Amino acid sequence: MRLRNLATMASVLPFLLPAVPALAQEQDKGPVIVVTGQGLEQTPATPAYDVIEIEREKIVSGSSGRIEDVLGSVAGFQQFRRSDSRSSNPSAQGVTLRALGGNATSRALVLLDAVPIADPFFGYIPLSAVAPERLKSIRVTRGGGSGPFGSGALAGAIELESADAATLGLVSGQASINSRAETELSGTVAPELGDGFAVVSGRWDRGKGFYTTPEEQRVPATVRAKFDSWSASARVVQPIAENLEIQLRGLAFEDQRVLRFAGADTSSEGQDISARVVSRGPWQVDAVAYAQWRNFTNKVISSSTFNLSLDQKDTPSTGLGGKLEIRPPVGEDHTLRFGADYRRSEGDLAEDSYNAATGALTAHRFAGGVNTDLGLFLEDDWELGPVTLTGGVRADHYQIEDGYFRSVNAAGATTIDNTFDDRSDWTVSWRAGAVFEATEGLRLRGAAYTGLRLPTLNELYRPFVVFPVTTQANAELGNEKLQGFEAGIDWQATENLNVSLTAFDNEVKNAITNVTPDPVNAPNTRQRQNIDAIKAQGIEFATQLAFGQISFDGTLAYTDAKMQGSGIQAALDGFRPAQTPEWAASGTMSWRPAEGMTFAATLRHVGLQYEDDQENDALPAATTVDLFAQIPLVDKLSFVGRVENLFDETIVTRNQGGSMDLGVPLTVWGGFRYGF
């Protein structure tokens, strides 16, 4: 199967790459060869949208050492649940921005070196496979529409850029242990290779975990959230002509976790490869092709009998795709870019259902399908003195096909055999914005945009149970469509003070959410449905201050998000979407008294959320404080200390009728770094 998928990927390459060598021939001749390992520069109108940059110094200074902790410094970023990637079910690791809600599927597009990394079947982000120490920078665009990003950037885009050899140094690594004797170990080798470089990196995290179940709800079958995960990556960057380079990347990962009860084992694994060609001559080109293979397993244990009730034993999926972006030389005042992107997601589910009371096998279930999206985009930035205008249009042709759901009872008789109609169509989206450099240090901006997200294979075809709630799939789900606008101000008041303020109004039409069709007679049965809309209005604030050795970075987001429903969904009208807080804030105070020495404290707050669409099960607000310290010892060796949840705040991550899960408690880390 994987050989066939590689052949499919190879068939995508001719579609994406033929223009690159021809365009490269038109570059000026010269002796300079520049290798960056990154994509093309951002266009002049990028500041028209609400963008936050996170530099490497902050990326490698998180208290948990995990990427979700780093992204949490951007208020408005959230996972479906508050759990981190050590103690949550991987399939619940969907990410979003602007409190637009969700159902464990990502509404934000996450890119690693221009490649989407969401699971092809579920749409979740494999956070444990993204090691912060491998990254150079992160760019978070809240809102902004699909545009050149691609479909899926409904709530915004998160662009992760890998670090080059110059940033990493020849050898670097770290080893840490915490107060529960859990360990982290990682290492990187980044040698120069010809005129380019190579990077080989590995990371291993393991531990017995903490009790996610509150003490008063524990039973003999309750266990800690044990985890054991590893990832390995390799990257080669080489020039193939003047101002023309090729970037090859591979990633493999595996993650094993235990959730709540003995035997509730879950796993995720993946292998990714990609090839990217970047031309920086007069004709600028960025072309990438990629292939991904993923699998997920999950065993559900009954919380009443503690027997196995569901064994999701195999969920293989494949993601294939690529992107071609061309920027022709059209004059100094214009930056024109056009191109195409393509993504194909294919996956299948095989699971066994058991009678929780007797342990007897009751059914074998199978489901799956194929989603494809081909997008064509055109966008231009026009610089007119202090004003920069931008506008673009995008057309997507999507297909949802080969969908099926089949159930076979224990005796081998087929009881359900559904195949679903194929469907396809074109949809058009657009975005436009303006930036006005009012004075030196004062920038005004505004933008309006639309976007698109296809339902995932998981949403369309896979039912699931988180006892006592059963959530049904829905093969008739339509696409989510975003329309929004925003206005903002960026003010560099002094050399040491920057302030940013954005007001936004975003609406997701046909929003997919988990709905309780009959709250009175079947309160524990939900179904994925398109509701009329989720409407979110709010403000986002960010500031950076620097006073000599002391600095402060802070973000604050207030979002008034409401569901709009009619018909059988009328009862939802005016309710806040599940898992959506009104307030979110993060602030980090840092002190750097000497080179390589850092002391930092981070305060984070997330407001009240609800587990369900009926606003019955509350997740109380939580405020945490984290600490980080790095102290140089000798040469490139440093001691690193970290504290998660300093005051041991109770963080409720799940509440279903009073049955609760908790987030990370007070945890103290100590270890050493070399080369950071």
XYZ file of C-alpha atoms in Angstrom:
676
model
C 0.000 0.000 0.000
C 2.795 2.431 0.884
C 4.609 1.676 -2.381
C 1.411 2.557 -4.191
C 1.177 5.804 -2.207
C 4.783 6.656 -3.055
C 3.910 6.162 -6.692
C 0.948 8.497 -6.237
C 3.212 11.085 -4.646
C 5.606 10.741 -7.570
C 2.712 11.491 -9.892
C 2.087 14.730 -7.999
C 5.660 15.942 -8.450
C 5.398 16.552 -12.200
C 2.341 18.704 -11.516
C 4.179 20.857 -8.998
C 7.817 21.034 -10.051
C 8.208 21.380 -13.838
C 8.301 25.159 -13.795
C 11.117 25.408 -11.267
C 14.206 24.598 -13.403
C 12.907 26.670 -16.310
C 12.276 29.662 -14.093
C 15.634 29.230 -12.405
C 17.367 29.581 -15.774
C 16.148 33.168 -15.937
C 18.016 34.145 -12.780
C 20.988 36.481 -12.986
C 24.369 34.809 -13.120
C 26.658 35.377 -10.167
C 29.009 33.706 -7.701
C 26.866 33.977 -4.571
C 25.045 30.874 -3.344
C 22.726 31.473 -0.412
C 21.203 28.497 1.407
C 18.540 29.244 4.018
C 16.515 26.070 4.423
C 13.354 28.177 4.515
C 10.689 29.274 2.061
C 10.215 32.603 0.325
C 10.090 35.841 2.281
C 6.752 37.071 3.555
C 4.967 39.472 1.220
C 4.652 43.217 2.037
C 0.991 42.940 3.060
C 1.497 40.181 5.635
C 1.028 42.793 8.434
C -2.513 43.448 7.167
C -3.536 40.388 9.164
C -3.199 39.637 12.871
C 0.244 38.010 12.995
C 2.375 37.043 16.012
C 5.973 35.844 15.645
C 7.590 33.541 18.220
C 11.384 33.447 18.048
C 13.621 30.523 18.975
C 14.682 31.967 22.323
C 11.066 31.723 23.504
C 10.397 28.423 21.756
C 13.083 26.611 23.767
C 12.105 28.240 27.081
C 8.775 26.555 27.742
C 8.121 25.101 31.176
C 6.865 21.759 29.844
C 9.306 21.427 26.956
C 6.362 20.741 24.629
C 5.110 22.643 21.597
C 1.577 23.191 22.911
C 3.068 25.070 25.861
C 4.910 27.390 23.456
C 1.812 28.009 21.346
C -0.174 28.648 24.515
C 1.641 31.975 24.831
C -0.645 33.223 22.032
C -3.994 34.003 23.645
C -6.754 32.465 21.564
C -4.770 29.336 20.753
C -6.435 26.281 22.208
C -6.652 22.553 21.846
C -10.016 20.851 21.943
C -9.257 19.947 25.560
C -6.936 21.548 28.090
C -4.846 18.376 28.426
C -1.317 18.383 27.046
C 0.131 15.790 24.669
C 1.230 13.494 27.504
C -2.172 12.920 29.077
C -4.821 13.451 26.392
C -6.238 11.161 23.780
C -4.316 12.049 20.589
C -7.558 12.255 18.616
C -8.625 15.176 20.864
C -5.602 17.277 19.894
C -7.354 19.451 17.349
C -6.223 23.078 17.540
C -8.045 26.289 16.810
C -7.675 30.042 17.195
C -10.083 32.831 18.119
C -12.251 30.572 20.301
C -14.153 29.351 17.261
C -14.913 26.089 19.012
C -14.515 22.648 17.547
C -15.180 18.963 17.941
C -11.587 17.714 18.304
C -10.836 18.549 14.653
C -8.440 21.397 13.889
C -9.935 24.614 12.553
C -6.465 26.137 12.316
C -4.049 24.967 9.616
C -0.702 23.866 11.100
C 2.266 23.776 8.692
C 5.771 22.416 9.294
C 8.111 23.759 6.605
C 5.038 24.447 4.418
C 3.618 20.909 4.856
C 0.234 20.412 6.640
C 0.777 18.041 9.561
C -2.810 17.286 10.624
C -3.739 13.610 10.739
C -5.393 12.704 7.384
C -8.224 10.757 9.043
C -8.958 12.663 12.263
C -7.621 16.167 11.639
C -5.752 16.286 14.960
C -2.171 17.587 15.286
C 0.526 15.091 16.416
C 1.908 17.518 18.979
C 4.263 15.029 20.609
C 6.082 14.643 17.261
C 6.905 18.371 17.061
C 10.003 18.962 19.210
C 10.439 22.683 20.027
C 14.242 22.409 19.957
C 14.100 21.622 16.215
C 12.395 24.920 15.361
C 13.728 28.345 14.458
C 10.526 30.372 14.489
C 6.732 30.169 14.604
C 4.333 32.507 12.856
C 0.721 32.532 14.073
C -1.890 34.244 11.888
C -5.225 34.549 13.640
C -8.004 34.741 11.051
C -6.930 35.777 7.563
C -8.952 33.282 5.524
C -7.725 30.437 3.345
C -5.883 32.414 0.663
C -2.463 31.007 -0.281
C -2.400 28.968 2.952
C -4.832 26.383 1.602
C -8.192 25.055 2.734
C -8.329 24.281 6.429
C -7.046 27.676 7.589
C -10.509 28.500 8.860
C -9.482 30.039 12.187
C -5.979 30.955 11.011
C -2.618 29.362 10.311
C 0.342 28.274 12.439
C 3.588 28.106 10.452
C 6.458 26.177 12.047
C 9.918 26.759 10.546
C 12.744 24.281 11.194
C 16.089 25.570 12.453
C 19.132 25.490 10.194
C 22.627 24.231 11.018
C 23.903 27.707 11.913
C 21.128 28.065 14.510
C 21.519 24.571 15.959
C 25.310 24.229 15.993
C 27.121 21.028 15.124
C 25.966 19.125 18.223
C 23.220 19.960 20.699
C 21.110 18.031 23.142
C 19.330 17.969 26.461
C 18.384 15.537 29.201
C 15.895 16.212 32.003
C 14.105 14.374 34.797
C 11.118 15.517 36.847
C 9.672 15.014 40.304
C 7.819 11.866 39.153
C 11.059 10.410 37.687
C 9.792 11.008 34.149
C 12.476 11.769 31.583
C 13.135 13.736 28.404
C 16.111 13.045 26.167
C 16.899 14.673 22.841
C 19.885 15.220 20.592
C 20.691 16.871 17.277
C 23.616 16.716 14.875
C 23.720 19.442 12.212
C 26.856 19.309 10.054
C 27.615 21.400 6.995
C 27.234 19.267 3.891
C 28.812 20.656 0.739
C 27.365 24.120 0.244
C 24.356 23.195 2.340
C 23.693 21.324 5.555
C 22.024 18.327 7.129
C 20.139 17.977 10.410
C 19.468 14.686 12.198
C 17.467 14.818 15.420
C 15.823 12.437 17.877
C 13.742 12.764 21.027
C 12.379 10.297 23.604
C 9.878 11.132 26.362
C 8.653 8.598 28.881
C 7.030 8.547 32.299
C 4.516 6.960 34.621
C 2.332 10.069 34.378
C -0.026 11.567 36.909
C -3.553 10.662 37.947
C -5.969 12.451 35.627
C -8.867 11.146 37.729
C -9.739 13.183 40.862
C -8.880 11.298 44.020
C -12.501 10.949 45.138
C -13.457 9.327 41.795
C -10.666 6.753 41.669
C -11.420 3.038 41.679
C -9.136 -0.029 41.720
C -8.938 0.096 37.899
C -7.770 3.733 37.896
C -4.187 4.227 36.727
C -1.812 7.062 35.975
C -1.591 8.615 32.516
C 1.511 6.700 31.485
C 3.236 7.865 28.297
C 6.128 6.746 26.116
C 6.844 8.610 22.878
C 9.709 9.075 20.470
C 10.299 10.961 17.257
C 13.185 11.155 14.792
C 13.698 13.576 11.952
C 16.238 14.149 9.195
C 16.608 17.113 6.905
C 18.978 17.889 4.024
C 19.255 21.313 2.369
C 21.421 21.741 -0.730
C 21.847 24.346 -3.481
C 21.251 22.993 -6.983
C 21.920 26.281 -8.792
C 22.439 29.926 -7.962
C 19.546 31.086 -5.748
C 17.950 27.650 -6.133
C 17.884 25.059 -3.371
C 16.262 21.743 -2.578
C 15.071 20.737 0.872
C 14.358 17.106 1.770
C 12.749 16.167 5.088
C 11.679 12.971 6.821
C 9.906 12.395 10.143
C 8.927 9.258 12.032
C 7.183 9.102 15.402
C 5.337 6.794 17.784
C 3.346 7.657 20.889
C 1.938 5.248 23.500
C -0.399 6.466 26.256
C -2.709 5.046 28.931
C -5.857 7.027 29.715
C -7.706 6.823 33.034
C -8.163 3.025 33.414
C -5.874 -0.008 33.204
C -6.064 -1.376 29.680
C -7.203 1.925 28.145
C -4.210 1.978 25.831
C -3.936 4.424 22.944
C -1.265 4.811 20.313
C -0.441 6.979 17.336
C 2.351 6.653 14.831
C 3.407 8.291 11.609
C 5.970 8.632 8.854
C 6.272 11.784 6.747
C 8.480 12.675 3.787
C 8.626 15.880 1.756
C 10.640 17.540 -0.991
C 10.770 21.290 -1.461
C 12.416 23.417 -4.148
C 12.835 27.154 -3.569
C 13.998 29.665 -6.184
C 14.911 33.179 -5.032
C 15.787 34.707 -8.393
C 13.696 37.281 -10.310
C 11.132 34.513 -10.832
C 10.569 33.304 -7.282
C 9.194 29.794 -6.837
C 8.261 27.655 -3.836
C 7.270 24.080 -4.710
C 6.668 21.295 -2.229
C 5.394 17.706 -2.452
C 4.753 15.396 0.495
C 3.430 12.029 1.624
C 2.229 11.006 5.101
C 1.264 7.680 6.635
C -0.481 7.556 10.002
C -2.165 5.046 12.271
C -4.136 5.284 15.498
C -5.361 2.678 17.988
C -7.522 3.115 21.049
C -9.077 0.836 23.664
C -12.083 2.110 25.588
C -12.699 0.710 29.066
C -16.169 0.861 30.636
C -16.236 3.135 33.662
C -18.876 0.940 35.332
C -17.640 -2.632 34.723
C -14.031 -1.778 33.741
C -14.213 -4.286 30.925
C -13.110 -3.552 27.382
C -16.044 -1.988 25.524
C -14.364 -0.864 22.284
C -11.117 -1.760 20.530
C -10.259 0.683 17.741
C -7.503 -1.615 16.608
C -6.481 -0.126 13.273
C -6.962 3.282 11.636
C -4.448 3.543 8.803
C -4.548 6.772 6.797
C -2.555 8.447 4.063
C -2.072 12.092 3.168
C -0.616 13.093 -0.202
C -0.231 16.568 -1.602
C 1.821 19.532 -2.597
C 1.900 23.199 -3.411
C 3.357 25.361 -6.178
C 3.666 29.127 -5.676
C 5.159 31.446 -8.313
C 6.053 35.117 -7.894
C 6.887 36.693 -11.250
C 8.806 40.009 -11.560
C 5.966 42.490 -12.171
C 7.565 45.684 -10.882
C 8.821 47.130 -7.625
C 5.389 48.194 -6.408
C 3.662 44.844 -6.872
C 4.223 41.426 -5.332
C 2.124 39.014 -7.324
C 1.839 35.358 -6.412
C -0.217 32.608 -7.922
C -0.244 28.861 -7.841
C -2.015 25.679 -6.838
C -2.156 23.290 -3.919
C -3.499 19.764 -3.612
C -4.288 17.402 -0.749
C -5.676 13.891 -0.736
C -6.720 12.215 2.520
C -7.576 8.521 2.587
C -8.293 6.414 5.650
C -10.040 3.343 7.010
C -11.205 2.288 10.458
C -11.406 -1.253 11.829
C -12.762 -1.703 15.358
C -14.363 -4.322 17.586
C -17.240 -3.607 19.956
C -17.787 -5.580 23.171
C -20.569 -5.972 25.687
C -19.168 -4.061 28.663
C -21.092 -6.188 31.160
C -20.066 -9.630 29.888
C -16.936 -8.869 27.855
C -18.414 -10.702 24.861
C -17.652 -9.534 21.331
C -20.723 -7.944 19.750
C -19.614 -6.464 16.408
C -16.818 -5.704 13.975
C -17.128 -2.236 12.407
C -15.415 -0.773 9.379
C -15.551 2.769 7.971
C -13.588 5.076 5.711
C -13.405 7.187 2.599
C -11.369 9.622 0.516
C -11.336 13.437 0.554
C -9.470 15.524 -2.017
C -9.064 19.255 -2.514
C -7.410 21.100 -5.429
C -6.996 24.830 -4.880
C -5.996 27.592 -7.308
C -5.001 30.969 -5.873
C -3.986 34.447 -7.035
C -2.960 37.320 -4.771
C -1.307 40.711 -5.251
C 0.228 43.208 -2.832
C 0.403 46.802 -4.093
C 2.678 49.292 -2.323
C 1.540 52.918 -2.620
C 3.867 54.952 -0.446
C 2.697 54.586 3.168
C -0.222 52.367 2.100
C -0.022 48.706 1.084
C -3.093 47.076 -0.412
C -3.620 43.358 -0.843
C -6.298 41.269 -2.493
C -6.663 37.696 -3.584
C -9.052 35.052 -4.780
C -9.042 31.275 -4.383
C -11.033 28.494 -6.052
C -11.229 25.015 -4.522
C -12.498 21.882 -6.207
C -13.272 19.293 -3.546
C -14.389 15.679 -3.692
C -15.836 13.528 -0.906
C -16.002 9.971 -2.169
C -15.816 6.229 -1.469
C -17.414 6.676 1.957
C -18.710 3.565 3.698
C -19.744 2.142 7.065
C -20.161 -1.581 7.653
C -20.984 -3.584 10.775
C -20.670 -7.356 11.146
C -21.991 -9.149 14.235
C -20.082 -11.736 16.267
C -21.576 -14.538 14.196
C -20.169 -13.033 10.994
C -23.450 -11.710 9.586
C -23.461 -8.226 8.072
C -26.000 -6.064 9.897
C -25.157 -2.665 8.379
C -23.642 -2.084 4.961
C -23.834 1.587 3.994
C -22.090 3.204 1.082
C -22.485 6.941 0.705
C -22.925 9.011 -2.431
C -19.879 10.740 -3.854
C -20.064 14.509 -4.097
C -17.920 17.254 -5.519
C -18.120 20.936 -6.308
C -16.221 24.173 -6.718
C -16.185 26.871 -4.056
C -14.636 30.337 -4.207
C -13.100 32.316 -1.360
C -11.324 35.661 -1.222
C -9.453 37.991 1.068
C -8.410 41.645 1.019
C -6.613 44.008 3.346
C -4.736 47.262 3.771
C -1.830 48.515 5.877
C -1.248 52.227 6.503
C 2.059 53.400 7.987
C 0.506 56.437 9.650
C 3.676 57.656 11.348
C 7.009 56.174 12.220
C 6.112 53.408 14.643
C 2.331 53.570 14.093
C 0.617 51.171 11.717
C -3.103 50.839 11.026
C -4.494 47.744 9.339
C -7.732 46.154 8.264
C -8.801 43.004 6.448
C -11.818 41.014 5.307
C -11.743 37.387 4.225
C -13.492 34.073 3.684
C -12.308 30.502 4.139
C -13.140 26.826 3.745
C -12.766 23.556 5.672
C -13.913 20.138 4.510
C -15.311 17.711 7.103
C -12.734 15.088 8.030
C -13.139 11.365 7.433
C -13.520 11.029 11.201
C -16.434 13.460 11.322
C -18.125 11.875 8.319
C -17.856 8.191 9.106
C -16.556 7.308 12.601
C -18.847 7.116 15.663
C -17.146 7.012 19.053
C -17.808 6.655 22.775
C -16.371 8.595 25.714
C -18.460 6.895 28.408
C -21.239 7.642 29.077
C -21.591 9.759 25.907
C -21.972 8.204 22.441
C -21.275 10.498 19.483
C -22.559 9.473 16.069
C -20.901 10.298 12.742
C -22.756 12.021 9.900
C -21.912 11.260 6.275
C -24.099 14.173 5.107
C -21.979 16.890 6.693
C -21.366 19.947 4.538
C -18.282 22.161 4.348
C -17.606 24.821 6.930
C -17.316 28.342 5.492
C -15.803 31.342 7.221
C -16.464 34.991 6.617
C -14.836 37.639 8.740
C -13.265 41.034 9.055
C -10.912 42.742 11.466
C -9.192 46.042 12.177
C -6.087 46.657 14.204
C -3.320 48.949 15.291
C 0.380 48.199 15.809
C 2.238 50.846 17.782
C 5.921 50.929 18.591
C 5.642 53.564 21.286
C 9.352 53.530 22.058
C 12.307 51.375 21.172
C 11.383 49.192 24.146
C 7.585 49.096 23.935
C 5.344 47.536 21.284
C 1.569 47.318 21.494
C -0.886 45.563 19.172
C -4.682 45.636 19.327
C -7.116 43.828 17.003
C -10.902 43.805 16.923
C -12.502 41.022 14.885
C -15.826 39.618 13.785
C -15.713 36.065 12.424
C -18.572 33.750 11.490
C -18.297 30.049 10.655
C -21.326 29.037 8.631
C -22.381 25.365 8.655
C -20.160 24.898 11.689
C -19.680 21.236 12.567
C -20.258 20.521 16.223
C -21.477 17.728 18.491
C -25.214 18.209 18.963
C -27.560 16.488 21.420
C -30.652 15.881 19.219
C -32.897 14.781 22.097
C -31.647 16.249 25.408
C -34.680 14.950 27.349
C -34.921 11.324 26.239
C -31.311 10.706 25.120
C -29.055 13.165 26.951
C -25.955 11.002 26.375
C -26.377 10.624 22.613
C -24.824 13.216 20.336
C -24.292 13.536 16.618
C -21.989 15.636 14.506
C -24.152 18.172 12.701
C -23.834 21.379 10.722
C -25.447 24.122 12.759
C -26.365 27.453 11.179
C -23.240 29.230 12.392
C -20.767 29.998 15.142
C -20.328 33.742 15.431
C -17.316 35.104 17.301
C -16.591 38.750 18.047
C -13.742 39.916 20.184
C -10.510 41.755 20.776
C -6.903 40.557 20.867
C -4.158 42.476 22.641
C -0.415 41.896 22.626
C 2.500 43.794 24.092
C 6.268 43.483 24.336
C 8.350 45.520 26.775
C 12.106 45.501 27.241
C 14.002 47.319 29.976
C 17.633 46.353 29.826
C 17.917 42.799 31.109
C 14.188 42.508 31.841
C 11.454 41.909 29.263
C 7.752 41.141 29.230
C 5.609 39.492 26.563
C 1.872 39.324 27.010
C -1.268 38.466 25.054
C -4.933 38.780 25.971
C -8.022 37.645 24.077
C -11.689 38.267 24.796
C -14.163 36.424 22.574
C -17.940 36.539 22.640
C -18.751 33.342 20.740
C -22.318 32.164 20.210
C -23.936 29.324 18.297
C -26.805 30.057 15.929
C -29.255 27.226 15.449
C -32.720 26.654 14.042
C -35.118 23.749 13.630
C -34.100 20.833 15.849
C -31.002 22.869 16.789
C -32.994 25.888 17.961
C -32.260 25.017 21.589
C -28.579 25.764 20.916
C -29.218 29.312 19.727
C -27.241 31.769 21.840
C -25.207 29.119 23.665
C -21.439 29.287 23.743
C -19.718 26.557 21.672
C -18.318 23.645 23.661
C -14.725 24.011 24.911
C -14.749 27.773 24.200
C -13.644 30.321 26.834
C -14.501 34.002 26.811
C -11.170 35.071 28.305
C -7.666 33.807 27.689
C -4.408 35.467 28.690
C -0.701 34.729 28.867
C 2.172 36.831 30.173
C 5.876 36.027 30.544
C 8.389 38.094 32.536
C 12.022 37.297 31.687
C 15.359 38.327 33.178
C 18.575 37.745 31.235
C 21.441 39.003 33.402
C 24.187 37.423 31.276
C 24.678 35.732 27.936
C 22.994 32.340 27.914
C 21.369 32.923 31.320
C 17.579 33.189 31.533
C 15.028 33.310 34.330
C 11.345 33.482 33.347
C 7.907 33.256 34.924
C 4.722 32.729 32.914
C 1.176 33.361 34.115
C -1.662 31.883 32.070
C -5.412 32.148 32.487
C -8.203 30.361 30.637
C -11.773 31.251 31.434
C -14.861 29.151 32.081
C -15.671 26.624 29.371
C -18.423 24.049 28.870
C -17.924 20.415 27.966
C -21.211 20.124 26.095
C -23.477 22.002 23.703
C -26.182 22.434 26.390
C -23.919 24.361 28.835
C -24.563 21.780 31.551
C -21.051 20.545 32.355
C -18.709 23.370 33.313
C -14.929 23.451 33.140
C -14.011 26.093 35.743
C -11.564 28.871 34.934
C -7.926 28.046 35.688
C -4.902 30.256 36.328
C -1.422 28.749 36.366
C 2.136 29.949 36.951
C 5.153 28.284 35.323
C 8.881 28.887 35.841
C 11.967 28.440 33.666
C 15.669 28.936 34.360
C 18.800 28.321 32.316
C 22.217 28.841 33.912
C 25.466 28.418 31.917
C 27.998 26.108 33.538
C 30.983 25.570 31.257
C 31.521 26.004 27.515
C 28.115 25.287 25.908
C 26.765 23.282 28.852
C 23.922 24.746 30.939
C 21.721 23.679 33.804
C 17.984 23.970 33.126
C 15.221 24.023 35.733
C 11.495 24.128 34.986
C 8.330 24.184 37.064
C 4.877 23.419 35.664
C 1.794 24.632 37.558
C 3.745 26.137 40.456
C 0.730 26.534 42.752
C -0.799 23.150 41.835
C -3.950 24.686 40.359
C -6.769 22.218 39.689
C -7.240 22.159 35.906
C -10.442 20.373 34.876
C -9.973 19.069 31.335
C -13.150 16.986 30.997
C -16.482 17.032 32.820
C -19.264 14.751 31.670
C -22.019 14.670 34.229
C -19.515 15.107 37.044
C -17.070 12.475 35.757
C -13.878 14.493 35.486
C -10.334 14.440 34.171
C -7.600 16.775 35.394
C -4.600 18.452 33.794
C -0.966 18.521 34.844
C -0.317 19.071 38.584
C 2.759 20.722 40.132
C 5.774 19.233 38.358
C 9.442 20.141 38.861
C 12.101 19.436 36.215
C 15.880 19.554 36.316
C 18.440 18.744 33.664
C 21.238 19.844 31.375
C 21.542 21.310 27.906
C 24.456 21.444 25.539
C 24.660 23.758 22.563
C 21.512 25.819 23.208
